[in-house]
Coordinates of C-alpha atoms in Angstrom, one line a residue:
M1 CA 0.0 0.0 0.0
Q2 CA 1.4 3.4 -1.0
I3 CA 0.1 6.7 0.4
K4 CA 1.0 9.6 -1.7
R5 CA 2.0 12.9 -0.2
R6 CA -0.3 15.7 -1.2
T7 CA 1.1 19.1 -2.2
S8 CA -0.6 22.4 -2.7
E9 CA -2.3 21.7 -6.1
P10 CA -5.5 23.7 -6.6
T11 CA -8.5 22.3 -4.9
D12 CA -11.7 22.2 -7.0
W13 CA -15.1 23.3 -5.6
H14 CA -16.3 19.7 -5.3
A15 CA -13.4 19.1 -2.9
V16 CA -14.3 22.2 -1.0
W17 CA -18.0 21.1 -0.7
R18 CA -16.8 17.7 0.5
L19 CA -15.1 19.4 3.4
L20 CA -18.0 21.8 4.2
K21 CA -21.0 19.6 3.7
P22 CA -20.8 16.9 6.4
Y23 CA -21.5 19.1 9.4
W24 CA -24.7 20.5 7.9
V25 CA -26.2 17.1 7.3
S26 CA -24.9 15.6 10.6
E27 CA -26.8 14.8 13.8
E28 CA -26.2 18.5 14.8
K29 CA -27.7 19.8 11.6
W30 CA -30.9 21.4 13.1
K31 CA -29.0 23.4 15.7
A32 CA -26.4 24.4 13.1
R33 CA -29.0 25.4 10.6
G34 CA -30.9 27.3 13.2
L35 CA -27.9 29.2 14.3
L36 CA -26.9 30.0 10.7
A37 CA -30.4 31.2 9.9
T38 CA -30.4 33.5 12.9
V39 CA -27.0 34.9 11.9
V40 CA -28.2 35.4 8.3
V41 CA -31.3 37.3 9.6
L42 CA -29.1 39.5 11.7
A43 CA -26.8 40.2 8.8
L44 CA -29.8 41.1 6.6
G45 CA -31.1 43.3 9.4
M46 CA -27.8 45.2 9.4
V47 CA -28.1 45.8 5.7
Y48 CA -31.7 47.1 6.2
I49 CA -30.5 49.5 9.0
N50 CA -27.8 50.7 6.5
V51 CA -30.6 51.5 4.0
L52 CA -32.4 53.5 6.7
F53 CA -29.1 55.3 7.5
N54 CA -28.8 56.1 3.8
E55 CA -32.3 57.8 3.8
W56 CA -31.3 59.5 7.1
N57 CA -28.3 61.1 5.3
R58 CA -30.5 62.8 2.8
V59 CA -33.0 64.2 5.3
F60 CA -30.3 65.2 7.9
Y61 CA -28.1 67.1 5.4
N62 CA -31.0 68.8 3.7
A63 CA -32.1 70.0 7.2
L64 CA -28.6 71.4 7.7
E65 CA -28.7 73.1 4.3
S66 CA -32.1 74.7 4.9
K67 CA -31.3 75.4 8.6
D68 CA -34.4 73.4 9.7
L69 CA -33.8 73.0 13.5
A70 CA -36.9 70.9 14.2
T71 CA -36.0 68.4 11.6
F72 CA -32.4 68.5 12.7
K73 CA -33.3 67.5 16.3
Q74 CA -35.7 64.9 15.1
Q75 CA -33.1 63.3 12.9
L76 CA -30.6 63.2 15.8
W77 CA -33.1 61.2 17.9
R78 CA -33.7 59.0 14.9
F79 CA -30.0 58.4 14.4
S80 CA -29.7 57.5 18.1
Y81 CA -32.2 54.7 18.2
L82 CA -31.0 53.4 14.7
A83 CA -27.5 53.3 16.1
F84 CA -28.6 51.5 19.3
I85 CA -30.4 48.9 17.3
Y86 CA -27.5 48.5 14.9
I87 CA -25.0 48.0 17.8
A88 CA -27.2 45.4 19.4
V89 CA -27.7 43.5 16.1
A90 CA -23.9 43.7 15.3
I91 CA -23.0 42.4 18.8
Y92 CA -25.3 39.4 18.6
K93 CA -24.3 38.6 15.0
V94 CA -20.7 38.3 16.1
Y95 CA -21.6 36.4 19.3
L96 CA -23.8 33.8 17.5
T97 CA -21.3 33.5 14.6
Q98 CA -18.6 32.6 17.1
A99 CA -21.0 30.1 18.8
L100 CA -21.6 28.5 15.4
E101 CA -17.9 28.5 14.6
I102 CA -16.9 26.6 17.8
R103 CA -19.7 24.1 17.3
W104 CA -18.7 23.5 13.7
R105 CA -15.0 23.3 14.6
G106 CA -15.7 21.0 17.5
W107 CA -17.7 18.6 15.4
M108 CA -15.1 18.5 12.6
T109 CA -12.2 18.1 15.0
R110 CA -13.9 15.0 16.5
Q111 CA -14.5 13.6 13.0
Y112 CA -10.9 14.2 11.9
M113 CA -9.5 12.8 15.1
D114 CA -11.7 9.7 14.8
G115 CA -10.6 9.2 11.2
W116 CA -6.9 9.8 12.0
L117 CA -6.9 7.5 15.0
S118 CA -9.1 4.7 13.6
G119 CA -7.6 1.8 11.7
Q120 CA -4.1 2.9 12.7
A121 CA -4.4 5.5 10.0
Y122 CA -2.0 7.8 11.9
Y123 CA 0.6 5.0 12.0
R124 CA 0.3 4.2 8.3
I125 CA 0.5 7.9 7.4
E126 CA 3.7 8.3 9.4
Q127 CA 5.2 5.1 7.9
A128 CA 4.4 6.2 4.3
G129 CA 5.0 10.0 4.9
G130 CA 1.7 10.7 3.4
A131 CA 1.0 14.1 5.1
D132 CA 3.2 16.5 7.0
N133 CA 2.2 17.7 10.5
P134 CA -1.2 16.2 11.0
D135 CA -1.4 17.9 14.4
Q136 CA -1.2 21.3 12.7
R137 CA -3.9 20.4 10.1
I138 CA -6.3 19.2 12.8
A139 CA -5.6 22.0 15.3
E140 CA -5.1 25.1 13.0
D141 CA -6.3 24.3 9.5
L142 CA -9.8 23.3 10.8
K143 CA -9.9 26.6 12.7
Y144 CA -9.1 28.5 9.6
L145 CA -11.6 26.4 7.6
T146 CA -14.6 27.1 9.9
N147 CA -13.7 30.7 10.8
G148 CA -12.9 31.6 7.2
S149 CA -15.9 29.8 5.7
L150 CA -18.3 31.6 8.0
T151 CA -16.7 35.0 7.8
L152 CA -16.2 34.9 4.0
S153 CA -19.7 33.5 3.2
L154 CA -21.5 35.8 5.5
G155 CA -19.5 38.7 4.2
L156 CA -20.3 37.7 0.6
L157 CA -24.0 37.3 1.5
S158 CA -24.1 40.8 3.1
S159 CA -22.3 42.2 0.1
V160 CA -24.8 40.7 -2.4
V161 CA -27.8 41.9 -0.3
T162 CA -26.2 45.3 0.1
L163 CA -25.6 45.5 -3.6
V164 CA -29.2 44.6 -4.4
S165 CA -30.6 47.0 -1.8
F166 CA -28.5 50.0 -2.7
V167 CA -28.1 49.7 -6.5
G168 CA -31.7 50.8 -7.0
I169 CA -31.2 53.7 -4.6
L170 CA -28.0 54.8 -6.4
W171 CA -29.7 54.4 -9.8
S172 CA -32.6 56.6 -8.8
V173 CA -30.8 59.3 -6.8
S174 CA -27.8 59.7 -9.2
G175 CA -30.0 60.3 -12.2
P176 CA -28.7 60.6 -15.8
L177 CA -25.5 62.1 -16.9
S178 CA -25.5 64.1 -20.2
F179 CA -22.4 65.1 -22.1
M180 CA -21.4 66.0 -25.6
L181 CA -18.9 63.7 -27.5
G182 CA -18.1 63.7 -31.2
G183 CA -20.8 66.3 -31.8
Q184 CA -23.5 64.1 -30.3
N185 CA -25.3 64.3 -27.0
W186 CA -24.9 61.2 -24.8
V187 CA -27.0 60.3 -21.8
I188 CA -26.0 57.6 -19.3
P189 CA -28.9 56.7 -17.0
G190 CA -28.0 55.9 -13.4
Y191 CA -24.4 56.8 -14.3
M192 CA -23.1 56.4 -10.7
V193 CA -24.0 52.6 -10.8
W194 CA -21.8 52.2 -13.9
F195 CA -19.0 54.2 -12.4
A196 CA -19.2 52.0 -9.3
I197 CA -19.1 48.8 -11.3
A198 CA -16.2 50.0 -13.4
Y199 CA -14.3 51.2 -10.4
A200 CA -14.7 47.9 -8.5
G201 CA -14.1 45.8 -11.6
I202 CA -10.7 47.4 -12.3
G203 CA -9.7 47.2 -8.7
S204 CA -10.7 43.5 -8.4
L205 CA -8.7 42.5 -11.5
L206 CA -5.6 44.4 -10.3
V207 CA -5.8 42.9 -6.8
A208 CA -6.3 39.4 -8.1
W209 CA -3.3 39.7 -10.4
I210 CA -1.0 41.2 -7.7
G211 CA -2.1 38.8 -4.9
K212 CA -2.3 35.5 -6.7
P213 CA 1.0 34.2 -5.2
L214 CA -0.4 34.6 -1.7
V215 CA -2.2 31.2 -1.8
Q216 CA 0.9 29.2 -2.4
Q217 CA 2.9 31.4 0.0
N218 CA 0.4 31.0 2.8
F219 CA 0.3 27.2 2.2
M220 CA 4.1 27.0 2.6
Q221 CA 4.1 29.3 5.6
Q222 CA 1.7 27.1 7.5
R223 CA 3.9 24.1 6.7
F224 CA 7.1 25.8 7.7
E225 CA 5.6 27.1 10.9
A226 CA 4.4 23.6 11.8
D227 CA 7.9 22.1 11.0
F228 CA 9.6 24.6 13.2
R229 CA 7.2 24.0 16.1
F230 CA 7.6 20.2 15.7
G231 CA 11.4 20.7 15.9
L232 CA 11.1 22.6 19.2
I233 CA 8.8 19.9 20.6
R234 CA 11.4 17.2 19.6
V235 CA 14.1 19.0 21.6
R236 CA 11.9 19.3 24.6
E237 CA 10.8 15.6 24.4
N238 CA 14.4 14.4 24.0
A239 CA 16.1 17.0 26.3
E240 CA 18.2 14.5 28.3
S241 CA 19.6 12.8 25.2
V242 CA 20.4 16.1 23.5
A243 CA 22.1 17.3 26.7
L244 CA 24.1 14.1 27.1
Y245 CA 25.3 14.2 23.5
R246 CA 26.1 17.9 23.9
G247 CA 24.0 18.3 20.8
E248 CA 22.9 21.9 21.3
P249 CA 24.9 23.3 18.3
Q250 CA 23.4 20.7 16.0
E251 CA 19.9 21.3 17.3
H252 CA 20.4 25.1 17.1
A253 CA 21.6 24.7 13.5
Q254 CA 18.6 22.5 12.6
L255 CA 16.1 24.9 14.2
E256 CA 17.8 27.9 12.7
G257 CA 17.5 26.2 9.3
R258 CA 13.8 25.6 9.8
F259 CA 13.3 29.1 11.0
E260 CA 15.2 30.4 8.0
K261 CA 12.5 28.8 5.7
I262 CA 9.9 30.7 7.7
R263 CA 11.8 33.9 7.4
D264 CA 12.4 33.6 3.6
N265 CA 8.8 32.7 2.9
W266 CA 7.7 35.5 5.2
W267 CA 9.7 38.0 3.2
Q268 CA 8.0 36.8 0.0
I269 CA 4.6 37.2 1.8
M270 CA 5.7 40.7 2.9
R271 CA 6.6 41.7 -0.7
T272 CA 3.4 40.4 -2.1
T273 CA 1.3 42.0 0.7
K274 CA 3.1 45.3 0.2
R275 CA 2.2 45.4 -3.5
L276 CA -1.4 44.3 -2.6
N277 CA -1.7 47.0 0.1
V278 CA -0.5 49.7 -2.4
A279 CA -3.3 48.8 -4.7
S280 CA -6.0 48.1 -2.1
T281 CA -5.2 51.2 0.0
F282 CA -5.1 53.5 -2.9
Y283 CA -8.4 52.0 -4.1
A284 CA -10.1 52.4 -0.7
Q285 CA -8.9 56.0 -0.1
F286 CA -9.8 57.2 -3.6
A287 CA -13.2 55.6 -3.2
I288 CA -13.9 58.2 -0.4
I289 CA -13.8 61.2 -2.8
F290 CA -14.7 59.5 -6.0
P291 CA -18.5 59.8 -5.6
F292 CA -18.1 63.5 -4.8
L293 CA -16.0 64.0 -7.9
V294 CA -18.5 62.3 -10.1
G295 CA -21.6 63.8 -8.4
A296 CA -20.2 67.4 -8.0
P297 CA -21.3 68.5 -11.5
R298 CA -25.0 67.8 -10.8
Y299 CA -24.8 69.3 -7.3
F300 CA -23.2 72.6 -8.5
S301 CA -25.6 72.7 -11.4
G302 CA -28.5 72.6 -8.9
A303 CA -29.8 69.3 -10.1
I304 CA -29.5 67.8 -6.6
T305 CA -29.4 69.1 -3.0
L306 CA -26.6 68.7 -0.4
G307 CA -28.7 65.9 1.1
G308 CA -29.0 64.3 -2.2
L309 CA -25.2 64.5 -2.8
M310 CA -24.6 62.9 0.7
Q311 CA -27.2 60.2 -0.1
I312 CA -25.4 59.5 -3.4
S313 CA -22.1 59.4 -1.6
S314 CA -23.5 57.0 1.0
A315 CA -25.2 54.8 -1.6
F316 CA -22.2 54.8 -3.8
G317 CA -20.0 53.7 -0.8
Q318 CA -22.4 50.8 -0.1
V319 CA -22.5 49.7 -3.7
Q320 CA -18.8 50.1 -4.2
S321 CA -18.1 48.3 -0.9
A322 CA -20.3 45.4 -1.9
L323 CA -18.7 45.2 -5.3
S324 CA -15.3 45.3 -3.6
W325 CA -15.9 42.2 -1.4
F326 CA -13.2 40.3 -3.4
I327 CA -10.7 43.1 -2.9
D328 CA -11.3 43.4 0.9
A329 CA -11.4 39.7 1.5
F330 CA -8.5 38.7 -0.8
S331 CA -5.9 38.1 2.0
A332 CA -8.4 36.1 4.0
L333 CA -9.4 34.2 0.9
A334 CA -5.7 33.3 0.2
E335 CA -5.3 32.0 3.8
W336 CA -8.6 30.1 3.7
K337 CA -7.7 28.5 0.4
A338 CA -4.3 27.4 1.7
S339 CA -6.0 25.7 4.6
V340 CA -8.6 24.1 2.3
N341 CA -5.8 22.7 0.2
R342 CA -4.0 21.3 3.2
L343 CA -7.2 19.8 4.7
S344 CA -8.3 18.3 1.4
G345 CA -4.9 16.6 1.0
F346 CA -5.0 15.4 4.6
H347 CA -8.5 14.1 4.2
D348 CA -7.5 12.1 1.1
V349 CA -4.5 10.7 2.8
V350 CA -6.5 9.6 5.9
E351 CA -9.2 8.0 3.8
A352 CA -6.6 6.2 1.7
A353 CA -4.9 4.9 4.9
R354 CA -8.2 3.8 6.4
H355 CA -9.7 2.1 3.4
T356 CA -6.8 0.7 1.5
E357 CA -6.8 -3.1 2.2
S358 CA -3.7 -4.6 3.6
R359 CA -2.5 -7.7 1.7
I360 CA -1.6 -9.2 5.1
K361 CA -5.0 -10.5 6.4
V362 CA -5.2 -10.6 10.2
V363 CA -8.4 -12.3 11.4
R364 CA -9.8 -13.6 14.7
N365 CA -11.1 -17.1 14.6
G366 CA -11.9 -20.1 16.8
T367 CA -8.4 -21.7 16.7
E368 CA -6.3 -22.0 19.8
D369 CA -3.0 -21.1 18.0
I370 CA -1.7 -18.0 16.4
T371 CA -1.1 -19.3 12.9
L372 CA 1.0 -17.7 10.2
A373 CA 0.2 -18.8 6.7
D374 CA 2.6 -18.0 3.9
L375 CA 3.4 -14.7 5.6
T376 CA 5.8 -12.5 3.7
L377 CA 7.0 -9.2 5.1
A378 CA 8.0 -6.3 2.9
L379 CA 9.3 -2.8 3.1
P380 CA 7.1 0.2 2.4
S381 CA 8.8 0.4 -1.0
G382 CA 7.4 -3.0 -1.8
L383 CA 10.7 -4.9 -1.7
P384 CA 10.4 -8.2 0.2
L385 CA 12.0 -8.5 3.6
T386 CA 11.4 -12.2 4.4
Q387 CA 10.8 -15.4 2.7
P388 CA 7.2 -16.9 3.1
L389 CA 6.7 -18.2 6.7
S390 CA 4.1 -20.7 7.8
S391 CA 4.1 -21.4 11.5
A392 CA 2.0 -21.6 14.7
I393 CA 2.3 -20.2 18.2
G394 CA 0.5 -22.5 20.6
P395 CA -1.1 -21.7 24.0
G396 CA 1.5 -21.3 26.8
Q397 CA 4.5 -21.3 24.4
R398 CA 7.6 -19.2 25.2
I399 CA 9.4 -18.2 21.9
L400 CA 12.6 -16.2 21.6
V401 CA 12.9 -14.3 18.3
A402 CA 16.5 -13.5 17.4
G403 CA 18.5 -12.2 14.5
P404 CA 20.5 -9.3 13.2
S405 CA 19.2 -5.7 13.4
G406 CA 16.9 -4.8 10.5
C407 CA 16.0 -8.3 9.6
G408 CA 12.3 -7.9 10.3
K409 CA 11.8 -9.1 13.9
S410 CA 9.9 -6.0 15.0
T411 CA 8.1 -6.0 11.7
L412 CA 6.8 -9.5 12.4
F413 CA 5.3 -8.2 15.6
R414 CA 3.7 -5.3 13.8
A415 CA 2.2 -7.6 11.2
I416 CA 0.7 -9.8 13.9
A417 CA -0.7 -6.7 15.6
G418 CA -2.3 -5.8 12.3
I419 CA -0.6 -2.4 11.9
W420 CA 2.0 -3.4 9.2
P421 CA 0.2 -3.6 5.8
Y422 CA 3.3 -4.2 3.6
G423 CA 3.6 -7.8 2.6
D424 CA 1.4 -10.8 1.9
G425 CA -0.2 -13.8 3.7
A426 CA -2.6 -14.5 6.5
I427 CA -2.4 -14.4 10.3
D428 CA -5.1 -16.1 12.4
I429 CA -5.5 -15.1 16.1
P430 CA -7.7 -16.9 18.7
Q431 CA -11.0 -15.2 18.9
Q432 CA -11.2 -14.9 22.7
A433 CA -7.5 -14.4 23.5
S434 CA -6.4 -11.0 24.9
V435 CA -3.1 -9.9 23.2
M436 CA -0.7 -7.3 24.5
F437 CA 2.4 -5.8 22.7
L438 CA 5.2 -4.1 24.6
P439 CA 7.6 -2.1 22.4
Q440 CA 11.1 -1.2 23.4
R441 CA 10.0 2.3 24.3
S442 CA 6.6 2.2 26.0
Y443 CA 4.2 5.0 25.6
L444 CA 3.4 6.9 28.8
P445 CA 0.5 9.4 28.6
I446 CA 0.8 12.8 30.4
G447 CA -1.2 12.6 33.6
T448 CA -1.1 10.7 36.8
L449 CA 1.3 7.8 37.3
R450 CA -1.8 5.6 38.0
A451 CA -3.2 6.4 34.6
A452 CA 0.2 5.8 32.9
V453 CA 0.7 2.4 34.5
T454 CA -2.8 1.1 33.7
Y455 CA -2.8 2.5 30.1
P456 CA -4.7 1.7 27.9
M457 CA -7.2 0.5 30.5
A458 CA -9.0 2.9 32.8
A459 CA -7.2 3.7 36.1
H460 CA -10.2 2.9 38.2
N461 CA -10.2 -0.8 37.0
Y462 CA -7.3 -1.6 39.5
D463 CA -7.0 -1.0 43.2
D464 CA -4.0 0.5 44.9
A465 CA -3.1 -2.8 46.6
D466 CA -2.5 -4.6 43.2
I467 CA -0.6 -1.7 41.7
L468 CA 1.7 -1.2 44.7
R469 CA 2.3 -5.0 45.0
H470 CA 3.4 -5.1 41.4
F471 CA 5.5 -1.9 41.9
D472 CA 7.3 -3.7 44.6
A473 CA 7.8 -6.9 42.5
C474 CA 9.1 -4.8 39.6
R475 CA 11.5 -2.8 41.7
L476 CA 9.5 0.4 41.5
A477 CA 8.6 0.8 45.1
H478 CA 10.1 4.2 45.2
L479 CA 7.3 5.4 42.9
A480 CA 4.5 4.5 45.3
P481 CA 4.3 8.0 46.9
V482 CA 3.8 9.7 43.5
L483 CA 1.1 7.4 42.2
D484 CA -1.4 10.2 41.9
Q485 CA 1.0 12.9 40.8
E486 CA 0.6 14.4 37.3
E487 CA 3.7 14.6 35.2
N488 CA 5.1 14.0 31.8
W489 CA 6.4 10.6 32.9
S490 CA 8.3 9.8 29.7
Q491 CA 10.6 12.7 30.7
K492 CA 10.6 12.0 34.4
L493 CA 11.5 8.3 34.4
S494 CA 14.6 6.6 33.1
P495 CA 14.3 4.1 30.2
G496 CA 14.8 1.3 32.6
E497 CA 12.0 2.6 34.9
Q498 CA 9.7 3.0 31.9
Q499 CA 10.3 -0.6 30.8
R500 CA 9.6 -1.9 34.4
L501 CA 6.4 0.2 34.4
A502 CA 5.4 -1.6 31.2
M503 CA 6.0 -4.9 33.0
V504 CA 3.6 -3.7 35.7
R505 CA 1.0 -3.1 33.0
V506 CA 1.4 -6.7 31.8
L507 CA 1.0 -8.1 35.4
L508 CA -2.1 -5.9 36.0
I509 CA -3.8 -6.7 32.7
R510 CA -2.8 -10.3 32.6
P511 CA -3.2 -10.9 28.8
D512 CA -3.3 -14.4 27.3
I513 CA -0.6 -13.6 24.8
V514 CA 2.3 -11.1 25.3
F515 CA 4.7 -9.9 22.7
L516 CA 7.8 -8.2 24.1
D517 CA 9.9 -6.3 21.5
E518 CA 13.2 -5.7 23.4
A519 CA 11.0 -4.7 26.3
S520 CA 13.9 -5.3 28.8
S521 CA 16.8 -3.9 26.8
A522 CA 17.3 -0.9 29.1
M523 CA 17.4 -3.0 32.3
D524 CA 20.5 -4.5 33.9
G525 CA 20.9 -8.2 33.6
D526 CA 19.8 -9.0 37.1
T527 CA 16.6 -7.0 36.9
E528 CA 15.8 -8.5 33.4
A529 CA 16.2 -12.0 34.8
A530 CA 14.1 -11.2 37.8
L531 CA 11.3 -9.8 35.7
Y532 CA 11.3 -12.7 33.2
A533 CA 11.1 -15.0 36.2
L534 CA 8.2 -13.0 37.6
L535 CA 6.3 -13.2 34.2
T536 CA 6.8 -16.9 34.2
A537 CA 5.5 -17.3 37.7
E538 CA 2.7 -14.8 37.5
L539 CA 1.4 -15.7 34.0
P540 CA 2.1 -19.5 33.8
E541 CA -0.6 -20.1 31.2
S542 CA 0.2 -17.1 29.0
T543 CA 2.0 -17.3 25.7
I544 CA 5.1 -15.1 25.7
V545 CA 7.0 -14.2 22.5
S546 CA 10.1 -12.1 23.0
I547 CA 12.6 -10.2 20.9
A548 CA 15.9 -9.9 22.7
H549 CA 19.6 -9.7 22.0
R550 CA 20.9 -11.0 25.3
E551 CA 21.4 -14.7 25.3
S552 CA 20.6 -14.8 29.0
V553 CA 16.9 -14.3 28.2
A554 CA 16.9 -17.7 26.3
Q555 CA 16.5 -19.6 29.6
Y556 CA 13.0 -18.3 29.9
H557 CA 11.9 -19.7 26.5
H558 CA 11.8 -23.1 25.0
L559 CA 11.8 -22.3 21.3
R560 CA 13.9 -20.0 19.2
W561 CA 13.0 -18.4 15.9
Q562 CA 16.2 -17.3 14.3
F563 CA 16.2 -14.9 11.4
V564 CA 18.9 -15.9 9.0
A565 CA 19.9 -14.3 5.7
D566 CA 18.5 -16.3 2.7
D567 CA 21.5 -17.0 0.4
N568 CA 19.8 -19.5 -1.8
G569 CA 19.9 -18.2 -5.3
G570 CA 21.7 -15.2 -4.5
N571 CA 21.5 -12.6 -2.0
A572 CA 21.1 -8.9 -2.0
Q573 CA 18.3 -7.1 -3.8
R574 CA 18.7 -4.2 -6.1
D575 CA 18.9 -1.7 -3.2
G576 CA 21.3 -3.8 -1.2
T577 CA 18.8 -5.2 1.2
R578 CA 18.6 -9.0 1.9
T579 CA 15.7 -11.3 2.5
Y580 CA 15.5 -13.4 5.6
R581 CA 13.9 -16.7 6.6
I582 CA 13.1 -18.0 10.1
V583 CA 14.9 -21.2 11.3
P584 CA 13.2 -22.7 14.5
S585 CA 15.1 -24.6 17.1
V586 CA 14.4 -26.0 20.5
L587 CA 16.0 -24.4 23.6
Q588 CA 16.9 -26.3 26.8
A589 CA 15.1 -23.8 29.0
A590 CA 16.0 -23.5 32.6
V591 CA 12.5 -22.2 33.4
Q592 CA 10.0 -24.4 31.6
P593 CA 6.5 -23.1 30.8
R594 CA 3.5 -25.3 31.3
A595 CA 2.9 -25.6 27.6
S596 CA 3.5 -29.0 26.0
Q597 CA 6.9 -29.4 24.4
A598 CA 5.2 -31.2 21.6
S599 CA 3.8 -27.8 20.4
A600 CA 7.3 -27.0 19.1
S601 CA 6.6 -29.3 16.2
R602 CA 3.9 -26.9 14.9
T603 CA 6.6 -24.7 13.4
Q604 CA 7.3 -25.7 9.8

């Protein structure tokens, strides 16, 4: 299975709708639609109040021109209550828009987290390198998508309604424009409308041409920011290793290199934004006096009053602002489009990881053994790693898996766990058996030590007496006082302590089958021997399969699976890698499990 990395290619509107649609047809659709309808009504209400303000301009300035004190006072009161209503509507429009945004973002975040975490999609994406920085895409790109979609769509709606509401007013109040050209009299009805359309059209084309690079630049900026943040997190998570290696200069150089990409791309954004601001600022400032310049001839000719001129100016401003939605929203559109591109690519990669069938079929059935049928392991590139293996792991068996580094030992465990899709064959696991895998570096969630030791089970499933008894048996008695202390335990505990804590998990959960992938490599020999003896005593009926490089571990197993290079017919593949086969052999174990020795004959 190959998962392709998505870049910043343009996203079509079908892909945009695919991202936006699910929430509006989800189980929350009626609340969402109700909130949206309320926000739309408030937005339309604001447009209507602006229409009333436009009429107020005409009456108020005519009162000033004619020195009509009574009308002047009346219009001041009218302005006051219109302004009060406008402020209340504007406040609740913003408030309810934010409420809708966080509901939408919360729903989409849950959906994307579910998709990313289900079916080990997150693991497959990391293995194949299908998408960079999924954390940033879920945390930030979803925020940009929901915020941008609501802000831009409501802004567009308001602009369209404003245009429809004011274009008629502007047409009627501006009247016709007559002029002589080429010896012929020309008349342009509603001339201010045509001037507004021409003015906004020229400005929009200019801004689109200047700002086009911003989409790609914003896309790359988000990626570089996420890469830099991830580098900082890596240093924090591996602080002790970096300190012991004295790796500060290298880390500094790496982080500086990542920040340099941010700086270079930011300068490109600055240059594009500067050119964009020159055009948009000039456009916005000239729009203030443009209606007066165009309307002045009719005012000074006496065709319209001062109030009429101010009404024309107000109506022109509304029409021009509505037509200029693209210009005003261009930067936000570029940022929104970059987020849409990243989310669309991430969505495709997650879906591919979740739904692409693995050629290694792992199924639960009614057999008592774990059976491997013609199992072949491969690298993500598709090159085979092992020769076909057919074998069985019986109840209570203890098997030691050994071989050179990189031969596929851990990959075999991943395949049995169902998270390694590269290869071929079938793996059958007993239906009712509980299976547990311990990697070399155990995962410890941030929180209480109690939650860390019982992970992935709930902490309340186990009482203190059991936990503390196993702490003592696994030489972790010194951690008993901090059982309910919250820490980042992967940073607080040594590798050896973390591996002993993982052994406590095994003893608490008591699985039927345990796979230990160098799960004792950070322990001293005496502690390792003590814990293997403890596993044998505490879990006498459990199947234990171990990967270990120390030969001393062999005494706790009775069967060895040795990975050996397959030299039949030749050797190395085109890229220099070799294939391996498993050679089984019986060990004379000092600590015998209760499983029948005859089960060793199952391995073929």
